mmCIF file with all atom_site columns, C-alpha atoms and ligand atoms in Angstrom:
data_model
loop_
_atom_site.group_PDB
_atom_site.id
_atom_site.type_symbol
_atom_site.label_atom_id
_atom_site.label_alt_id
_atom_site.label_comp_id
_atom_site.label_asym_id
_atom_site.label_entity_id
_atom_site.label_seq_id
_atom_site.pdbx_PDB_ins_code
_atom_site.Cartn_x
_atom_site.Cartn_y
_atom_site.Cartn_z
_atom_site.occupancy
_atom_site.B_iso_or_equiv
_atom_site.pdbx_formal_charge
_atom_site.auth_seq_id
_atom_site.auth_comp_id
_atom_site.auth_asym_id
_atom_site.auth_atom_id
_atom_site.pdbx_PDB_model_num
ATOM   1   C CA  . GLY A 1 1   ? 11.155  -0.197  8.106   1.00 0.00 ? 1   GLY A CA  1
ATOM   2   C CA  . ARG A 1 2   ? 9.387   2.824   8.621   1.00 0.00 ? 2   ARG A CA  1
ATOM   3   C CA  . LEU A 1 3   ? 6.303   3.507   10.141  1.00 0.00 ? 3   LEU A CA  1
ATOM   4   C CA  . TYR A 1 4   ? 3.839   5.769   7.530   1.00 0.00 ? 4   TYR A CA  1
ATOM   5   C CA  . LEU A 1 5   ? 1.034   5.687   8.930   1.00 0.00 ? 5   LEU A CA  1
ATOM   6   C CA  . ASN A 1 6   ? -0.489  4.546   12.404  1.00 0.00 ? 6   ASN A CA  1
ATOM   7   C CA  . LYS A 1 7   ? -3.223  6.267   13.290  1.00 0.00 ? 7   LYS A CA  1
ATOM   8   C CA  . VAL A 1 8   ? -6.714  4.978   14.718  1.00 0.00 ? 8   VAL A CA  1
ATOM   9   C CA  . PHE A 1 9   ? -9.514  5.633   12.346  1.00 0.00 ? 9   PHE A CA  1
ATOM   10  C CA  . HIS A 1 10  ? -14.044 5.601   13.369  1.00 0.00 ? 10  HIS A CA  1
ATOM   11  C CA  . ILE A 1 11  ? -14.051 2.974   10.415  1.00 0.00 ? 11  ILE A CA  1
ATOM   12  C CA  . SER A 1 12  ? -14.768 -1.125  11.774  1.00 0.00 ? 12  SER A CA  1
ATOM   13  C CA  . ALA A 1 13  ? -11.319 -3.343  11.022  1.00 0.00 ? 13  ALA A CA  1
ATOM   14  C CA  . ASN A 1 14  ? -13.379 -5.768  8.468   1.00 0.00 ? 14  ASN A CA  1
ATOM   15  C CA  . LYS A 1 15  ? -14.518 -2.687  6.445   1.00 0.00 ? 15  LYS A CA  1
ATOM   16  C CA  . MET A 1 16  ? -11.390 -1.375  6.722   1.00 0.00 ? 16  MET A CA  1
ATOM   17  C CA  . PHE A 1 17  ? -9.961  -4.274  5.128   1.00 0.00 ? 17  PHE A CA  1
ATOM   18  C CA  . GLU A 1 18  ? -13.171 -3.907  2.626   1.00 0.00 ? 18  GLU A CA  1
ATOM   19  C CA  . LEU A 1 19  ? -11.886 -0.280  1.634   1.00 0.00 ? 19  LEU A CA  1
ATOM   20  C CA  . LEU A 1 20  ? -7.983  -0.956  0.983   1.00 0.00 ? 20  LEU A CA  1
ATOM   21  C CA  . PHE A 1 21  ? -7.921  -4.449  0.227   1.00 0.00 ? 21  PHE A CA  1
ATOM   22  C CA  . THR A 1 22  ? -10.914 -5.673  -2.175  1.00 0.00 ? 22  THR A CA  1
ATOM   23  C CA  . GLU A 1 23  ? -12.313 -3.328  -5.615  1.00 0.00 ? 23  GLU A CA  1
ATOM   24  C CA  . SER A 1 24  ? -14.132 -0.634  -3.312  1.00 0.00 ? 24  SER A CA  1
ATOM   25  C CA  . GLY A 1 25  ? -15.540 2.298   -4.358  1.00 0.00 ? 25  GLY A CA  1
ATOM   26  C CA  . PHE A 1 26  ? -13.376 4.133   -1.803  1.00 0.00 ? 26  PHE A CA  1
ATOM   27  C CA  . MET A 1 27  ? -9.985  2.380   -4.201  1.00 0.00 ? 27  MET A CA  1
ATOM   28  C CA  . ARG A 1 28  ? -11.270 3.425   -7.490  1.00 0.00 ? 28  ARG A CA  1
ATOM   29  C CA  . ARG A 1 29  ? -12.022 6.926   -6.415  1.00 0.00 ? 29  ARG A CA  1
ATOM   30  C CA  . PHE A 1 30  ? -8.690  6.964   -4.371  1.00 0.00 ? 30  PHE A CA  1
ATOM   31  C CA  . MET A 1 31  ? -6.771  5.495   -7.045  1.00 0.00 ? 31  MET A CA  1
ATOM   32  C CA  . ASN A 1 32  ? -8.251  7.975   -9.260  1.00 0.00 ? 32  ASN A CA  1
ATOM   33  C CA  . VAL A 1 33  ? -6.881  11.134  -7.528  1.00 0.00 ? 33  VAL A CA  1
ATOM   34  C CA  . ARG A 1 34  ? -3.709  8.929   -7.914  1.00 0.00 ? 34  ARG A CA  1
ATOM   35  C CA  . LYS A 1 35  ? -3.855  9.035   -11.669 1.00 0.00 ? 35  LYS A CA  1
ATOM   36  C CA  . ILE A 1 36  ? -3.097  5.103   -11.298 1.00 0.00 ? 36  ILE A CA  1
ATOM   37  C CA  . THR A 1 37  ? -4.659  4.004   -14.438 1.00 0.00 ? 37  THR A CA  1
ATOM   38  C CA  . ASN A 1 38  ? -5.112  0.377   -16.162 1.00 0.00 ? 38  ASN A CA  1
ATOM   39  C CA  . GLY A 1 39  ? -5.494  -0.875  -12.870 1.00 0.00 ? 39  GLY A CA  1
ATOM   40  C CA  . SER A 1 40  ? -6.238  -4.969  -13.155 1.00 0.00 ? 40  SER A CA  1
ATOM   41  C CA  . PHE A 1 41  ? -6.326  -7.644  -10.264 1.00 0.00 ? 41  PHE A CA  1
ATOM   42  C CA  . THR A 1 42  ? -6.563  -10.598 -9.320  1.00 0.00 ? 42  THR A CA  1
ATOM   43  C CA  . ALA A 1 43  ? -9.330  -11.928 -6.525  1.00 0.00 ? 43  ALA A CA  1
ATOM   44  C CA  . TRP A 1 44  ? -7.384  -13.707 -3.835  1.00 0.00 ? 44  TRP A CA  1
ATOM   45  C CA  . GLN A 1 45  ? -6.805  -16.924 -3.502  1.00 0.00 ? 45  GLN A CA  1
ATOM   46  C CA  . LYS A 1 46  ? -5.520  -19.193 -0.876  1.00 0.00 ? 46  LYS A CA  1
ATOM   47  C CA  . ASP A 1 47  ? -1.299  -20.640 -1.894  1.00 0.00 ? 47  ASP A CA  1
ATOM   48  C CA  . THR A 1 48  ? 0.310   -24.120 -1.234  1.00 0.00 ? 48  THR A CA  1
ATOM   49  C CA  . THR A 1 49  ? 1.826   -22.788 2.239   1.00 0.00 ? 49  THR A CA  1
ATOM   50  C CA  . GLY A 1 50  ? -2.772  -21.912 3.491   1.00 0.00 ? 50  GLY A CA  1
ATOM   51  C CA  . HIS A 1 51  ? -1.760  -18.136 2.675   1.00 0.00 ? 51  HIS A CA  1
ATOM   52  C CA  . MET A 1 52  ? -3.742  -15.830 0.541   1.00 0.00 ? 52  MET A CA  1
ATOM   53  C CA  . LYS A 1 53  ? -2.861  -13.884 -2.882  1.00 0.00 ? 53  LYS A CA  1
ATOM   54  C CA  . ARG A 1 54  ? -3.487  -11.455 -5.507  1.00 0.00 ? 54  ARG A CA  1
ATOM   55  C CA  . SER A 1 55  ? -1.819  -9.380  -7.627  1.00 0.00 ? 55  SER A CA  1
ATOM   56  C CA  . LEU A 1 56  ? -2.251  -6.319  -8.855  1.00 0.00 ? 56  LEU A CA  1
ATOM   57  C CA  . ASN A 1 57  ? -0.489  -4.729  -12.319 1.00 0.00 ? 57  ASN A CA  1
ATOM   58  C CA  . TYR A 1 58  ? -1.803  -0.561  -12.807 1.00 0.00 ? 58  TYR A CA  1
ATOM   59  C CA  . THR A 1 59  ? 0.113   1.912   -13.845 1.00 0.00 ? 59  THR A CA  1
ATOM   60  C CA  . ILE A 1 60  ? 1.330   4.845   -12.077 1.00 0.00 ? 60  ILE A CA  1
ATOM   61  C CA  . THR A 1 61  ? 1.816   8.300   -12.554 1.00 0.00 ? 61  THR A CA  1
ATOM   62  C CA  . ILE A 1 62  ? 4.901   10.190  -11.627 1.00 0.00 ? 62  ILE A CA  1
ATOM   63  C CA  . SER A 1 63  ? 5.614   14.110  -11.381 1.00 0.00 ? 63  SER A CA  1
ATOM   64  C CA  . ASN A 1 64  ? 9.013   13.827  -11.320 1.00 0.00 ? 64  ASN A CA  1
ATOM   65  C CA  . PRO A 1 65  ? 10.212  15.078  -15.013 1.00 0.00 ? 65  PRO A CA  1
ATOM   66  C CA  . LEU A 1 66  ? 13.710  13.046  -14.384 1.00 0.00 ? 66  LEU A CA  1
ATOM   67  C CA  . ILE A 1 67  ? 12.051  9.647   -13.692 1.00 0.00 ? 67  ILE A CA  1
ATOM   68  C CA  . GLY A 1 68  ? 9.327   10.292  -16.091 1.00 0.00 ? 68  GLY A CA  1
ATOM   69  C CA  . LYS A 1 69  ? 5.592   9.946   -16.468 1.00 0.00 ? 69  LYS A CA  1
ATOM   70  C CA  . PHE A 1 70  ? 4.740   6.952   -16.207 1.00 0.00 ? 70  PHE A CA  1
ATOM   71  C CA  . SER A 1 71  ? 5.163   3.646   -15.051 1.00 0.00 ? 71  SER A CA  1
ATOM   72  C CA  . THR A 1 72  ? 3.687   0.470   -15.180 1.00 0.00 ? 72  THR A CA  1
ATOM   73  C CA  . ALA A 1 73  ? 3.240   -1.473  -11.550 1.00 0.00 ? 73  ALA A CA  1
ATOM   74  C CA  . THR A 1 74  ? 2.852   -5.069  -10.013 1.00 0.00 ? 74  THR A CA  1
ATOM   75  C CA  . GLU A 1 75  ? 1.989   -5.603  -6.424  1.00 0.00 ? 75  GLU A CA  1
ATOM   76  C CA  . ASN A 1 76  ? 2.152   -8.974  -4.986  1.00 0.00 ? 76  ASN A CA  1
ATOM   77  C CA  . GLN A 1 77  ? -0.105  -9.453  -1.474  1.00 0.00 ? 77  GLN A CA  1
ATOM   78  C CA  . THR A 1 78  ? -0.079  -11.555 1.167   1.00 0.00 ? 78  THR A CA  1
ATOM   79  C CA  . LEU A 1 79  ? -2.879  -11.644 3.360   1.00 0.00 ? 79  LEU A CA  1
ATOM   80  C CA  . TYR A 1 80  ? -1.085  -13.795 6.309   1.00 0.00 ? 80  TYR A CA  1
ATOM   81  C CA  . LYS A 1 81  ? -3.124  -17.045 7.367   1.00 0.00 ? 81  LYS A CA  1
ATOM   82  C CA  . GLU A 1 82  ? -2.404  -15.742 10.823  1.00 0.00 ? 82  GLU A CA  1
ATOM   83  C CA  . SER A 1 83  ? -5.039  -12.743 10.311  1.00 0.00 ? 83  SER A CA  1
ATOM   84  C CA  . ARG A 1 84  ? -8.271  -13.605 12.086  1.00 0.00 ? 84  ARG A CA  1
ATOM   85  C CA  . ASP A 1 85  ? -11.354 -11.712 10.430  1.00 0.00 ? 85  ASP A CA  1
ATOM   86  C CA  . GLY A 1 86  ? -12.290 -8.827  11.661  1.00 0.00 ? 86  GLY A CA  1
ATOM   87  C CA  . HIS A 1 87  ? -10.256 -8.667  14.637  1.00 0.00 ? 87  HIS A CA  1
ATOM   88  C CA  . TYR A 1 88  ? -6.460  -9.053  13.104  1.00 0.00 ? 88  TYR A CA  1
ATOM   89  C CA  . TYR A 1 89  ? -5.120  -8.551  9.477   1.00 0.00 ? 89  TYR A CA  1
ATOM   90  C CA  . LEU A 1 90  ? -1.473  -8.516  8.161   1.00 0.00 ? 90  LEU A CA  1
ATOM   91  C CA  . VAL A 1 91  ? -1.163  -7.638  4.887   1.00 0.00 ? 91  VAL A CA  1
ATOM   92  C CA  . ASP A 1 92  ? 1.938   -7.929  3.107   1.00 0.00 ? 92  ASP A CA  1
ATOM   93  C CA  . SER A 1 93  ? 2.998   -6.235  -0.400  1.00 0.00 ? 93  SER A CA  1
ATOM   94  C CA  . GLU A 1 94  ? 5.839   -6.390  -2.422  1.00 0.00 ? 94  GLU A CA  1
ATOM   95  C CA  . VAL A 1 95  ? 5.448   -3.345  -5.278  1.00 0.00 ? 95  VAL A CA  1
ATOM   96  C CA  . TYR A 1 96  ? 7.601   -3.541  -8.415  1.00 0.00 ? 96  TYR A CA  1
ATOM   97  C CA  . THR A 1 97  ? 7.759   -0.888  -10.717 1.00 0.00 ? 97  THR A CA  1
ATOM   98  C CA  . HIS A 1 98  ? 8.628   -1.563  -14.561 1.00 0.00 ? 98  HIS A CA  1
ATOM   99  C CA  . ASP A 1 99  ? 9.301   1.086   -16.049 1.00 0.00 ? 99  ASP A CA  1
ATOM   100 C CA  . VAL A 1 100 ? 12.357  3.944   -13.531 1.00 0.00 ? 100 VAL A CA  1
ATOM   101 C CA  . PRO A 1 101 ? 15.610  3.774   -13.801 1.00 0.00 ? 101 PRO A CA  1
ATOM   102 C CA  . TYR A 1 102 ? 17.032  0.792   -11.688 1.00 0.00 ? 102 TYR A CA  1
ATOM   103 C CA  . HIS A 1 103 ? 13.764  -0.899  -11.602 1.00 0.00 ? 103 HIS A CA  1
ATOM   104 C CA  . ASP A 1 104 ? 15.451  -3.888  -11.907 1.00 0.00 ? 104 ASP A CA  1
ATOM   105 C CA  . TYR A 1 105 ? 17.796  -2.934  -8.336  1.00 0.00 ? 105 TYR A CA  1
ATOM   106 C CA  . PHE A 1 106 ? 14.979  -2.358  -5.871  1.00 0.00 ? 106 PHE A CA  1
ATOM   107 C CA  . TYR A 1 107 ? 11.882  -3.111  -4.498  1.00 0.00 ? 107 TYR A CA  1
ATOM   108 C CA  . THR A 1 108 ? 9.755   -1.894  -2.526  1.00 0.00 ? 108 THR A CA  1
ATOM   109 C CA  . GLN A 1 109 ? 8.191   -4.035  0.697   1.00 0.00 ? 109 GLN A CA  1
ATOM   110 C CA  . ASN A 1 110 ? 4.875   -2.038  2.503   1.00 0.00 ? 110 ASN A CA  1
ATOM   111 C CA  . ARG A 1 111 ? 3.699   -4.194  5.875   1.00 0.00 ? 111 ARG A CA  1
ATOM   112 C CA  . TYR A 1 112 ? -0.295  -3.243  6.546   1.00 0.00 ? 112 TYR A CA  1
ATOM   113 C CA  . TYR A 1 113 ? -1.854  -3.961  9.756   1.00 0.00 ? 113 TYR A CA  1
ATOM   114 C CA  . ILE A 1 114 ? -4.686  -3.637  10.962  1.00 0.00 ? 114 ILE A CA  1
ATOM   115 C CA  . ILE A 1 115 ? -5.781  -4.244  14.468  1.00 0.00 ? 115 ILE A CA  1
ATOM   116 C CA  . ARG A 1 116 ? -9.662  -3.710  15.391  1.00 0.00 ? 116 ARG A CA  1
ATOM   117 C CA  . THR A 1 117 ? -9.401  -2.039  18.695  1.00 0.00 ? 117 THR A CA  1
ATOM   118 C CA  . SER A 1 118 ? -13.173 -1.464  19.456  1.00 0.00 ? 118 SER A CA  1
ATOM   119 C CA  . LYS A 1 119 ? -16.320 -2.815  17.735  1.00 0.00 ? 119 LYS A CA  1
ATOM   120 C CA  . ARG A 1 120 ? -16.446 0.563   15.460  1.00 0.00 ? 120 ARG A CA  1
ATOM   121 C CA  . LYS A 1 121 ? -12.731 1.126   15.660  1.00 0.00 ? 121 LYS A CA  1
ATOM   122 C CA  . CYS A 1 122 ? -9.380  0.040   14.438  1.00 0.00 ? 122 CYS A CA  1
ATOM   123 C CA  . ARG A 1 123 ? -6.155  1.036   14.162  1.00 0.00 ? 123 ARG A CA  1
ATOM   124 C CA  . LEU A 1 124 ? -3.699  1.197   11.085  1.00 0.00 ? 124 LEU A CA  1
ATOM   125 C CA  . ARG A 1 125 ? -0.187  1.233   10.313  1.00 0.00 ? 125 ARG A CA  1
ATOM   126 C CA  . VAL A 1 126 ? 1.884   0.685   8.195   1.00 0.00 ? 126 VAL A CA  1
ATOM   127 C CA  . TYR A 1 127 ? 5.413   0.206   7.549   1.00 0.00 ? 127 TYR A CA  1
ATOM   128 C CA  . THR A 1 128 ? 7.990   0.598   4.883   1.00 0.00 ? 128 THR A CA  1
ATOM   129 C CA  . ASP A 1 129 ? 11.016  -1.439  3.380   1.00 0.00 ? 129 ASP A CA  1
ATOM   130 C CA  . VAL A 1 130 ? 13.506  -0.220  0.204   1.00 0.00 ? 130 VAL A CA  1
ATOM   131 C CA  . LYS A 1 131 ? 14.557  -3.215  -0.594  1.00 0.00 ? 131 LYS A CA  1
ATOM   132 C CA  . TYR A 1 132 ? 17.362  -4.176  -3.381  1.00 0.00 ? 132 TYR A CA  1
ATOM   133 C CA  . LYS A 1 133 ? 17.690  -7.196  -5.827  1.00 0.00 ? 133 LYS A CA  1
ATOM   134 C CA  . LYS A 1 134 ? 21.030  -6.529  -5.957  1.00 0.00 ? 134 LYS A CA  1
ATOM   135 C CA  . GLN A 1 135 ? 23.449  -4.094  -4.549  1.00 0.00 ? 135 GLN A CA  1
ATOM   136 C CA  . PRO A 1 136 ? 24.024  -0.566  -6.591  1.00 0.00 ? 136 PRO A CA  1
ATOM   137 C CA  . TRP A 1 137 ? 26.731  1.554   -6.694  1.00 0.00 ? 137 TRP A CA  1
ATOM   138 C CA  . GLY A 1 138 ? 27.160  3.555   -3.446  1.00 0.00 ? 138 GLY A CA  1
ATOM   139 C CA  . LEU A 1 139 ? 24.960  7.004   -4.985  1.00 0.00 ? 139 LEU A CA  1
ATOM   140 C CA  . VAL A 1 140 ? 23.094  5.186   -7.832  1.00 0.00 ? 140 VAL A CA  1
ATOM   141 C CA  . LYS A 1 141 ? 21.449  3.434   -3.973  1.00 0.00 ? 141 LYS A CA  1
ATOM   142 C CA  . SER A 1 142 ? 21.601  7.242   -2.262  1.00 0.00 ? 142 SER A CA  1
ATOM   143 C CA  . PHE A 1 143 ? 19.597  7.923   -5.563  1.00 0.00 ? 143 PHE A CA  1
ATOM   144 C CA  . ILE A 1 144 ? 17.105  5.373   -5.343  1.00 0.00 ? 144 ILE A CA  1
ATOM   145 C CA  . THR A 1 145 ? 16.240  5.628   -1.558  1.00 0.00 ? 145 THR A CA  1
ATOM   146 C CA  . LYS A 1 146 ? 15.728  8.977   -1.915  1.00 0.00 ? 146 LYS A CA  1
ATOM   147 C CA  . ASN A 1 147 ? 13.116  9.350   -4.891  1.00 0.00 ? 147 ASN A CA  1
ATOM   148 C CA  . SER A 1 148 ? 11.788  6.566   -3.508  1.00 0.00 ? 148 SER A CA  1
ATOM   149 C CA  . TRP A 1 149 ? 11.171  8.026   0.540   1.00 0.00 ? 149 TRP A CA  1
ATOM   150 C CA  . SER A 1 150 ? 9.733   10.832  -0.723  1.00 0.00 ? 150 SER A CA  1
ATOM   151 C CA  . GLY A 1 151 ? 7.534   9.164   -3.419  1.00 0.00 ? 151 GLY A CA  1
ATOM   152 C CA  . ILE A 1 152 ? 6.387   6.691   -0.802  1.00 0.00 ? 152 ILE A CA  1
ATOM   153 C CA  . GLU A 1 153 ? 5.494   9.580   1.774   1.00 0.00 ? 153 GLU A CA  1
ATOM   154 C CA  . ASP A 1 154 ? 3.312   11.573  -0.336  1.00 0.00 ? 154 ASP A CA  1
ATOM   155 C CA  . TYR A 1 155 ? 1.589   8.015   -1.172  1.00 0.00 ? 155 TYR A CA  1
ATOM   156 C CA  . PHE A 1 156 ? 0.560   7.566   2.422   1.00 0.00 ? 156 PHE A CA  1
ATOM   157 C CA  . ARG A 1 157 ? 0.010   10.609  3.436   1.00 0.00 ? 157 ARG A CA  1
ATOM   158 C CA  . GLN A 1 158 ? -2.397  11.762  0.491   1.00 0.00 ? 158 GLN A CA  1
ATOM   159 C CA  . LEU A 1 159 ? -4.298  7.767   1.266   1.00 0.00 ? 159 LEU A CA  1
ATOM   160 C CA  . GLU A 1 160 ? -4.584  9.315   5.079   1.00 0.00 ? 160 GLU A CA  1
ATOM   161 C CA  . ALA A 1 161 ? -6.196  12.797  4.330   1.00 0.00 ? 161 ALA A CA  1
ATOM   162 C CA  . GLU A 1 162 ? -8.358  9.869   2.045   1.00 0.00 ? 162 GLU A CA  1
ATOM   163 C CA  . LEU A 1 163 ? -9.473  7.717   4.628   1.00 0.00 ? 163 LEU A CA  1
ATOM   164 C CA  . MET A 1 164 ? -10.241 10.419  7.613   1.00 0.00 ? 164 MET A CA  1
ATOM   165 C CA  . GLU A 1 165 ? -13.311 11.999  4.745   1.00 0.00 ? 165 GLU A CA  1
ATOM   166 C CA  . GLU A 1 166 ? -14.943 8.725   4.075   1.00 0.00 ? 166 GLU A CA  1
ATOM   167 C CA  . GLU A 1 167 ? -14.382 7.829   8.033   1.00 0.00 ? 167 GLU A CA  1
ATOM   168 C CA  . ALA A 1 168 ? -15.908 11.593  7.799   1.00 0.00 ? 168 ALA A CA  1
ATOM   169 C CA  . GLU A 1 169 ? -19.093 10.325  5.409   1.00 0.00 ? 169 GLU A CA  1
ATOM   170 C CA  . MET A 1 170 ? -19.647 7.233   7.197   1.00 0.00 ? 170 MET A CA  1
ATOM   171 C CA  . ASN A 1 171 ? -20.211 8.228   10.405  1.00 0.00 ? 171 ASN A CA  1
ATOM   172 C CA  . GLN A 1 172 ? -22.030 11.298  10.315  1.00 0.00 ? 172 GLN A CA  1
ATOM   173 C CA  . GLY A 1 173 ? -25.346 10.778  10.358  1.00 0.00 ? 173 GLY A CA  1
ATOM   174 C CA  . GLY A 1 174 ? -24.248 8.001   13.146  1.00 0.00 ? 174 GLY A CA  1
ATOM   175 C CA  . GLY A 1 175 ? -24.938 5.670   10.600  1.00 0.00 ? 175 GLY A CA  1
ATOM   176 C CA  . ASP A 1 176 ? -23.720 2.130   11.271  1.00 0.00 ? 176 ASP A CA  1
ATOM   177 C CA  . SER A 1 177 ? -20.310 1.525   10.031  1.00 0.00 ? 177 SER A CA  1
HETATM 178 C C1  . YK8 B 2 .   ? 1.570   0.903   -3.816  1.00 0.00 ? 201 YK8 B C1  1
HETATM 179 C C2  . YK8 B 2 .   ? 8.324   3.147   -4.826  1.00 0.00 ? 201 YK8 B C2  1
HETATM 180 C C3  . YK8 B 2 .   ? 9.880   4.419   -5.619  1.00 0.00 ? 201 YK8 B C3  1
HETATM 181 C C4  . YK8 B 2 .   ? 8.468   4.844   -6.666  1.00 0.00 ? 201 YK8 B C4  1
HETATM 182 C C5  . YK8 B 2 .   ? 9.133   5.942   -7.303  1.00 0.00 ? 201 YK8 B C5  1
HETATM 183 C C6  . YK8 B 2 .   ? 10.417  5.538   -8.718  1.00 0.00 ? 201 YK8 B C6  1
HETATM 184 C C7  . YK8 B 2 .   ? 11.930  6.490   -8.422  1.00 0.00 ? 201 YK8 B C7  1
HETATM 185 C C8  . YK8 B 2 .   ? 12.858  5.602   -9.043  1.00 0.00 ? 201 YK8 B C8  1
HETATM 186 C C9  . YK8 B 2 .   ? 13.801  6.286   -8.545  1.00 0.00 ? 201 YK8 B C9  1
HETATM 187 C C10 . YK8 B 2 .   ? 15.403  6.407   -10.005 1.00 0.00 ? 201 YK8 B C10 1
HETATM 188 C C11 . YK8 B 2 .   ? 8.587   6.160   -8.436  1.00 0.00 ? 201 YK8 B C11 1
HETATM 189 C C12 . YK8 B 2 .   ? 1.292   2.377   -5.226  1.00 0.00 ? 201 YK8 B C12 1
HETATM 190 C C13 . YK8 B 2 .   ? 7.219   4.789   -5.885  1.00 0.00 ? 201 YK8 B C13 1
HETATM 191 C C14 . YK8 B 2 .   ? 6.999   5.998   -5.642  1.00 0.00 ? 201 YK8 B C14 1
HETATM 192 C C15 . YK8 B 2 .   ? 6.238   4.690   -7.073  1.00 0.00 ? 201 YK8 B C15 1
HETATM 193 C C16 . YK8 B 2 .   ? 4.882   4.462   -6.923  1.00 0.00 ? 201 YK8 B C16 1
HETATM 194 C C17 . YK8 B 2 .   ? 4.589   3.063   -5.249  1.00 0.00 ? 201 YK8 B C17 1
HETATM 195 C C18 . YK8 B 2 .   ? 3.814   2.717   -4.538  1.00 0.00 ? 201 YK8 B C18 1
HETATM 196 C C19 . YK8 B 2 .   ? 3.004   4.690   -4.094  1.00 0.00 ? 201 YK8 B C19 1
HETATM 197 C C20 . YK8 B 2 .   ? 15.318  7.507   -10.302 1.00 0.00 ? 201 YK8 B C20 1
HETATM 198 C C21 . YK8 B 2 .   ? 16.280  5.416   -8.999  1.00 0.00 ? 201 YK8 B C21 1
HETATM 199 C C22 . YK8 B 2 .   ? 1.686   3.214   -5.699  1.00 0.00 ? 201 YK8 B C22 1
HETATM 200 C C23 . YK8 B 2 .   ? 2.351   2.020   -3.422  1.00 0.00 ? 201 YK8 B C23 1
HETATM 201 C C24 . YK8 B 2 .   ? 3.477   2.132   -3.495  1.00 0.00 ? 201 YK8 B C24 1
HETATM 202 C C25 . YK8 B 2 .   ? 4.683   1.671   -2.975  1.00 0.00 ? 201 YK8 B C25 1
HETATM 203 C C26 . YK8 B 2 .   ? 6.051   2.613   -3.775  1.00 0.00 ? 201 YK8 B C26 1
HETATM 204 C C27 . YK8 B 2 .   ? 5.799   3.541   -4.696  1.00 0.00 ? 201 YK8 B C27 1
HETATM 205 C C28 . YK8 B 2 .   ? 6.967   3.543   -5.254  1.00 0.00 ? 201 YK8 B C28 1
HETATM 206 O O1  . YK8 B 2 .   ? 0.460   0.594   -3.406  1.00 0.00 ? 201 YK8 B O1  1
HETATM 207 O O2  . YK8 B 2 .   ? 9.851   7.092   -6.646  1.00 0.00 ? 201 YK8 B O2  1
#
């Protein structure tokens, strides 16, 4: 996998979890900025293995004229039971883009680590992998990989920037965060 985000924020670990993995105002705004629409989320629910699961459906806007303008997408998230509330969260998310070329060949796996570093700080790490459900022809594979990395890089660069803004707003005036 590739490491796309690795940064300490002046935001507590549980607040970071809330920002990223609940229907927070932050996520609503971020999705707006990314032109992600028609969002519908299920609630977190424990599965038979003891992990928590939820799924998200939405429409993404794509800025690449070769691919098309929009695609519906499904994101399946798993919050591992090894997570410790307020201290350590591990979330895996599998993203399936349904309406892009070769969509039946690949999906994206994002792994989010939120680690408490002090009472009011946490480290956020995101690893990403492009996974293949079936082996495409070499040229197609490099096409998929190239287009995926650039889109993912852009997304996480913006997520980092928006989180830094949120952090600045939360911490100005010495409010409790
Ligand atoms: C999630 C990875 C690939 C996909 C896209 C596919 C091009 C296909 C190339 C063909 C459009 C929010 C991406 C970037 C769409 C957005 C996905 C997001 C950013 C021509 C071969 C959506 C995180 C995420 C993961 C994977 C991203 C897709 O929370 O290039």
